[in-house]
Short mmCIF file of C-alpha atoms in Angstrom, two decimals:
data_model
loop_
_atom_site.label_atom_id
_atom_site.label_comp_id
_atom_site.label_asym_id
_atom_site.label_seq_id
_atom_site.Cartn_x
_atom_site.Cartn_y
_atom_site.Cartn_z
CA MET A 456 4.50 -182.05 -11.57
CA ALA A 457 1.54 -181.47 -9.32
CA GLU A 458 -1.75 -180.13 -10.65
CA TRP A 459 -2.39 -176.68 -9.27
CA SER A 460 -5.90 -176.48 -7.81
CA GLN A 461 -8.02 -173.48 -8.72
CA THR A 462 -10.88 -174.32 -6.35
CA VAL A 463 -11.78 -171.43 -4.05
CA ASN A 464 -12.05 -172.71 -0.49
CA PRO A 465 -12.03 -169.96 2.17
CA VAL A 466 -10.97 -172.31 4.96
CA SER A 467 -8.20 -173.82 2.83
CA ILE A 468 -7.03 -170.37 1.73
CA THR A 469 -6.97 -169.09 5.32
CA THR A 470 -4.96 -172.11 6.43
CA GLY A 471 -2.61 -171.62 3.51
CA LEU A 472 -2.08 -167.95 4.29
CA LEU A 473 -1.20 -168.85 7.87
CA ARG A 474 1.30 -171.45 6.65
CA GLU A 475 2.81 -168.88 4.31
CA THR A 476 3.75 -166.71 7.30
CA ARG A 477 5.91 -169.62 8.57
CA PRO A 478 4.49 -169.73 12.14
CA TRP A 479 7.07 -172.37 13.03
CA GLN A 480 9.74 -169.74 12.42
CA TRP A 481 8.29 -167.07 14.71
CA TYR A 482 10.90 -168.15 17.24
CA LYS A 483 13.35 -166.00 15.26
CA GLN A 484 11.86 -162.95 16.98
CA GLY A 485 13.22 -164.44 20.22
CA VAL A 486 16.47 -162.61 19.44
CA MET A 487 14.62 -159.38 20.20
CA PHE A 488 14.24 -160.43 23.85
CA LEU A 489 18.01 -160.42 24.43
CA GLY A 490 18.03 -156.65 24.85
CA VAL A 491 15.45 -156.56 27.63
CA ILE A 492 17.25 -159.36 29.49
CA PHE A 493 20.83 -158.11 29.23
CA SER A 494 19.88 -154.47 29.85
CA LYS A 495 18.41 -155.64 33.19
CA ASN A 496 14.88 -154.57 32.27
CA LEU A 497 13.38 -158.01 32.72
CA LEU A 498 10.98 -156.72 35.40
CA ASN A 499 10.18 -153.45 33.62
CA ALA A 500 6.52 -153.68 32.53
CA GLU A 501 6.73 -150.58 30.29
CA ALA A 502 9.72 -152.03 28.45
CA TRP A 503 7.85 -155.30 27.90
CA ILE A 504 4.85 -153.52 26.36
CA SER A 505 7.09 -151.71 23.87
CA LEU A 506 9.01 -154.90 23.14
CA LEU A 507 5.87 -156.95 22.47
CA ILE A 508 4.60 -154.29 20.06
CA GLY A 509 7.97 -154.53 18.33
CA VAL A 510 7.73 -158.31 18.13
CA VAL A 511 4.28 -158.08 16.54
CA ALA A 512 5.61 -155.55 14.03
CA PHE A 513 8.59 -157.71 13.10
CA THR A 514 6.49 -160.88 12.88
CA ALA A 515 4.02 -159.20 10.53
CA VAL A 516 6.71 -157.79 8.25
CA ALA A 517 8.63 -161.07 8.24
CA GLY A 518 5.43 -162.88 7.24
CA ALA A 519 4.98 -160.43 4.37
CA THR A 520 8.54 -161.07 3.14
CA TYR A 521 7.93 -164.84 3.14
CA ILE A 522 4.80 -164.38 1.05
CA PHE A 523 6.39 -162.10 -1.55
CA ASN A 524 9.46 -164.32 -1.72
CA ASP A 525 7.25 -167.33 -2.51
CA ILE A 526 5.42 -165.33 -5.16
CA ASN A 527 8.74 -164.37 -6.71
CA ASP A 528 9.90 -168.02 -6.68
CA LEU A 529 6.55 -169.44 -7.83
CA GLU A 530 7.68 -171.29 -10.97
CA GLU A 531 10.92 -172.48 -9.39
CA ASP A 532 9.03 -173.85 -6.36
CA ARG A 533 6.60 -175.72 -8.59
CA ASN A 534 9.51 -177.69 -10.04
CA HIS A 535 10.90 -178.52 -6.59
CA THR A 536 10.04 -181.84 -4.95
CA GLU A 537 9.26 -180.28 -1.56
CA LYS A 538 8.59 -176.60 -2.18
CA GLN A 539 5.85 -177.44 -4.71
CA HIS A 540 3.63 -178.18 -1.68
CA ARG A 541 3.84 -174.62 -0.39
CA PRO A 542 0.39 -172.95 -0.39
CA ILE A 543 1.12 -170.47 -3.18
CA ALA A 544 3.08 -172.88 -5.36
CA SER A 545 0.44 -175.61 -5.02
CA GLY A 546 -2.42 -173.26 -5.87
CA GLN A 547 -3.98 -173.51 -2.43
CA VAL A 548 -3.62 -169.73 -2.13
CA PRO A 549 -4.25 -167.68 -5.31
CA VAL A 550 -1.52 -165.15 -6.06
CA PRO A 551 -3.85 -162.08 -5.94
CA VAL A 552 -5.06 -163.13 -2.48
CA ALA A 553 -1.46 -163.62 -1.34
CA VAL A 554 -0.51 -160.16 -2.64
CA VAL A 555 -3.37 -158.49 -0.75
CA PHE A 556 -2.67 -160.40 2.47
CA GLY A 557 1.08 -159.78 2.26
CA SER A 558 0.48 -156.06 1.71
CA LEU A 559 -1.84 -155.91 4.71
CA LEU A 560 0.72 -157.67 6.87
CA ALA A 561 3.40 -155.20 5.80
CA LEU A 562 1.13 -152.22 6.54
CA VAL A 563 0.19 -153.59 9.98
CA GLY A 564 3.85 -154.24 10.79
CA LEU A 565 5.02 -150.82 9.64
CA GLY A 566 2.14 -149.13 11.47
CA ALA A 567 3.06 -150.88 14.72
CA ALA A 568 6.71 -149.97 14.13
CA TYR A 569 5.82 -146.30 13.63
CA SER A 570 4.06 -146.28 17.01
CA LEU A 571 7.43 -147.11 18.60
CA GLY A 572 9.18 -144.18 16.95
CA PRO A 573 11.03 -143.34 13.72
CA LEU A 574 14.20 -145.21 14.73
CA PHE A 575 12.40 -148.53 15.15
CA LEU A 576 10.57 -147.91 11.87
CA ALA A 577 13.93 -147.26 10.17
CA VAL A 578 15.29 -150.57 11.46
CA LEU A 579 12.25 -152.44 10.16
CA LEU A 580 12.45 -150.71 6.78
CA ALA A 581 16.13 -151.65 6.56
CA TYR A 582 15.19 -155.26 7.30
CA LEU A 583 12.46 -155.14 4.66
CA SER A 584 14.85 -153.67 2.07
CA GLN A 585 17.48 -156.28 2.89
CA ASN A 586 14.95 -159.08 2.38
CA ALA A 587 13.82 -157.62 -0.93
CA LEU A 588 17.41 -157.53 -2.18
CA TYR A 589 17.96 -161.07 -0.91
CA SER A 590 14.86 -162.45 -2.65
CA LEU A 591 15.54 -160.68 -5.95
CA TYR A 592 19.30 -161.17 -6.27
CA LEU A 593 21.57 -161.67 -3.27
CA LYS A 594 20.40 -165.22 -2.48
CA GLN A 595 22.13 -166.27 -5.70
CA VAL A 596 25.54 -164.90 -4.61
CA VAL A 597 27.75 -167.43 -2.85
CA PHE A 598 28.73 -166.46 0.74
CA VAL A 599 26.66 -163.27 0.49
CA ASP A 600 23.51 -165.36 0.91
CA VAL A 601 24.50 -166.67 4.36
CA LEU A 602 25.85 -163.29 5.43
CA ILE A 603 22.54 -161.64 4.56
CA VAL A 604 20.63 -164.26 6.56
CA ALA A 605 22.87 -163.54 9.57
CA ILE A 606 22.41 -159.79 9.18
CA GLY A 607 18.65 -160.35 9.33
CA PHE A 608 19.05 -161.64 12.89
CA VAL A 609 21.23 -158.63 13.72
CA PHE A 610 18.37 -156.34 12.66
CA ARG A 611 16.12 -158.25 15.07
CA ALA A 612 18.62 -157.79 17.92
CA ILE A 613 18.93 -154.08 17.15
CA ALA A 614 15.15 -153.74 16.97
CA GLY A 615 14.76 -155.32 20.41
CA VAL A 616 17.13 -152.76 21.89
CA VAL A 617 15.67 -149.79 20.01
CA ALA A 618 12.12 -150.75 21.06
CA ILE A 619 12.95 -150.32 24.76
CA ASP A 620 15.40 -147.43 24.21
CA VAL A 621 18.50 -148.83 25.93
CA PHE A 622 22.22 -148.89 25.13
CA LEU A 623 23.13 -151.02 22.11
CA SER A 624 26.02 -153.25 23.17
CA PRO A 625 28.46 -154.15 20.38
CA TRP A 626 28.79 -157.58 21.99
CA LEU A 627 25.10 -158.21 21.34
CA ILE A 628 25.57 -157.41 17.65
CA VAL A 629 28.73 -159.49 17.22
CA SER A 630 27.46 -162.53 19.09
CA THR A 631 24.07 -162.48 17.34
CA PHE A 632 25.70 -162.17 13.93
CA LEU A 633 28.15 -165.02 14.54
CA LEU A 634 25.52 -167.35 16.00
CA ALA A 635 23.17 -166.70 13.07
CA LEU A 636 26.03 -167.25 10.63
CA VAL A 637 26.79 -170.63 12.24
CA LEU A 638 23.13 -171.66 11.85
CA ALA A 639 23.02 -170.46 8.22
CA LEU A 640 26.17 -172.40 7.32
CA GLY A 641 24.79 -175.48 9.08
CA LYS A 642 21.62 -175.22 7.02
CA ARG A 643 23.58 -174.95 3.75
CA ARG A 644 25.66 -178.00 4.68
CA ASN A 645 22.55 -180.02 5.44
CA GLU A 646 21.04 -179.04 2.10
CA LEU A 647 24.16 -180.30 0.35
CA LYS A 648 23.98 -183.56 2.30
CA VAL A 649 20.31 -184.44 1.81
CA SER A 650 19.71 -183.19 -1.74
CA PRO A 651 20.69 -185.51 -4.65
CA ASP A 652 20.90 -182.43 -6.88
CA PRO A 653 21.78 -179.42 -4.68
CA GLU A 654 21.30 -176.84 -7.45
CA VAL A 655 17.66 -177.88 -7.80
CA CYS A 656 17.16 -177.27 -4.08
CA ARG A 657 18.92 -173.88 -4.20
CA ASP A 658 20.84 -172.45 -7.16
CA VAL A 659 23.70 -171.09 -5.09
CA LEU A 660 24.43 -174.51 -3.57
CA GLY A 661 26.35 -175.40 -6.73
CA GLU A 662 29.02 -172.96 -5.55
CA TYR A 663 29.42 -174.62 -2.15
CA SER A 664 31.07 -177.86 -1.06
CA LYS A 665 30.88 -179.77 2.21
CA GLN A 666 34.60 -179.30 2.78
CA ASN A 667 34.36 -175.56 2.23
CA ILE A 668 31.40 -175.17 4.59
CA ASP A 669 33.07 -177.38 7.22
CA GLN A 670 36.06 -175.04 7.28
CA LEU A 671 33.84 -171.97 7.49
CA LEU A 672 31.81 -173.58 10.30
CA VAL A 673 34.90 -174.28 12.38
CA MET A 674 36.20 -170.72 11.84
CA THR A 675 32.87 -169.11 12.68
CA MET A 676 32.23 -171.32 15.72
CA ALA A 677 35.68 -170.55 17.10
CA THR A 678 35.14 -166.81 16.58
CA LEU A 679 31.71 -167.03 18.22
CA LEU A 680 33.10 -168.73 21.31
CA MET A 681 35.95 -166.24 21.50
CA ALA A 682 33.54 -163.29 21.22
CA TYR A 683 31.26 -164.69 23.91
CA SER A 684 34.23 -165.44 26.17
CA LEU A 685 35.48 -161.87 25.82
CA TYR A 686 31.98 -160.57 26.55
CA SER A 687 31.77 -162.71 29.72
CA PHE A 688 35.20 -161.56 30.81
CA SER A 689 34.38 -157.89 30.21
CA ARG A 690 31.22 -157.93 32.33
CA THR A 691 31.35 -156.10 35.66
CA SER A 692 30.55 -159.40 37.35
CA PRO A 693 33.23 -162.05 36.75
CA ALA A 694 30.56 -164.59 37.64
CA MET A 695 29.37 -164.40 34.00
CA LEU A 696 32.30 -166.68 33.22
CA ALA A 697 30.15 -169.42 34.77
CA THR A 698 28.02 -169.36 31.61
CA LEU A 699 30.94 -170.33 29.37
CA PRO A 700 30.50 -174.13 29.71
CA PHE A 701 26.92 -173.82 28.45
CA ALA A 702 28.02 -171.72 25.48
CA PHE A 703 30.72 -174.21 24.56
CA PHE A 704 28.41 -177.18 24.93
CA GLY A 705 25.75 -175.51 22.76
CA VAL A 706 28.22 -174.90 19.94
CA PHE A 707 29.76 -178.37 20.24
CA ARG A 708 26.29 -179.97 20.23
CA TYR A 709 25.24 -178.10 17.09
CA HIS A 710 28.47 -179.12 15.36
CA HIS A 711 27.65 -182.72 16.28
CA LEU A 712 24.09 -182.41 14.92
CA VAL A 713 25.32 -180.93 11.65
CA HIS A 714 27.62 -183.90 11.00
CA THR A 715 25.55 -186.78 12.38
CA THR A 716 21.88 -185.91 11.72
CA ASN A 717 19.65 -184.19 9.19
CA ILE A 718 17.79 -182.02 11.72
CA ALA A 719 20.42 -179.27 11.58
CA GLY A 720 18.88 -178.14 8.29
CA GLN A 721 16.49 -175.96 10.28
CA PRO A 722 17.59 -173.66 13.13
CA GLU A 723 14.55 -174.78 15.14
CA CYS A 724 16.47 -178.02 15.77
CA LEU A 725 17.86 -176.16 18.79
CA PHE A 726 14.36 -176.35 20.26
CA THR A 727 13.68 -179.98 19.34
CA ASP A 728 16.99 -181.55 20.35
CA ARG A 729 16.61 -182.37 24.07
CA PRO A 730 20.26 -181.81 25.13
CA SER A 731 20.25 -178.45 23.34
CA VAL A 732 16.98 -177.41 25.00
CA VAL A 733 18.20 -178.38 28.49
CA ASN A 734 21.49 -176.57 27.89
CA LEU A 735 19.71 -173.43 26.66
CA ILE A 736 17.45 -173.38 29.71
CA LEU A 737 20.38 -173.83 32.09
CA TRP A 738 22.33 -171.10 30.32
CA GLY A 739 19.35 -168.75 30.62
CA VAL A 740 18.79 -169.50 34.30
CA VAL A 741 22.46 -169.03 35.21
CA ALA A 742 22.87 -165.87 33.10
CA ILE A 743 19.73 -164.23 34.54
CA ALA A 744 20.69 -165.21 38.08
CA ILE A 745 24.09 -163.55 37.64
CA LEU A 746 22.87 -160.45 35.79
CA TYR A 747 20.15 -159.76 38.36
CA ASN A 748 22.29 -160.65 41.41
CA VAL A 749 19.88 -163.39 42.49
CA PRO A 750 22.48 -165.13 44.75
CA GLU A 751 23.22 -161.87 46.62
CA ILE A 752 19.52 -161.08 46.98
CA ALA A 753 18.88 -164.59 48.31
CA ILE A 754 21.67 -164.18 50.87
CA GLU A 755 20.26 -160.85 52.03
CA VAL A 756 16.80 -162.38 52.39
CA ILE A 757 18.19 -165.25 54.46
CA ARG A 758 20.02 -162.80 56.70
#
């Protein structure tokens, strides 16, 4: 077991507090940008200001939840081969300092949320409550743990729509939930694969098996592709069907990564795997071009 340092070092503590907010996971707030894109407000400056305030609010509150979760899991993390190096578990950040900083983050996030209106604040409070329940109990309940993680992304998608006050499409909710569920299941499978003793890594892993997760992954991926296909088909422009190959490739590629590599343990693998990055960019370009009638505008300009 590591020796927990009690030395007070302001620079070290500041660095540790930043690490505790998981800056490498801030990409999760990217889900909030789906609303401004698919509601065709991409060029609406006022919508972007509201959305960015919402992103700051969500990032601050998410950082606070990470901190309080690590405080809650302090002793367990200290007995874990990897998590013992987290700033709070290692003693780099004293618990009282972490409590104060986490509380400030939560207050800043909730204050920013309030400036966007009571509905956005309600969404953020729901997300905060969900995380509290997850940290205290629900992360120990098999299947519920991955469902809660997926619902967290749904709250982000809803927040992005509420921030700019546009129609909340059920397709956005369904697709976001299913995609997040695929990523959560992929992470659980990777934890089973790389950990010699899964229950030490995460208590609930003792209830899972690779075969079980593989079946759930296939079911969820198939449902995700069906939902996205129906969404593309239901759009006023049938040209959205042109985005289907990118959606299928993205899902197939992630399935491949889950079974052949260890990088699928973190959702950010989608931004480090070159084929996935290229596919995501192409999907975004094609989808935006179709949604905003770029081909028709180009034709009119040429004429």
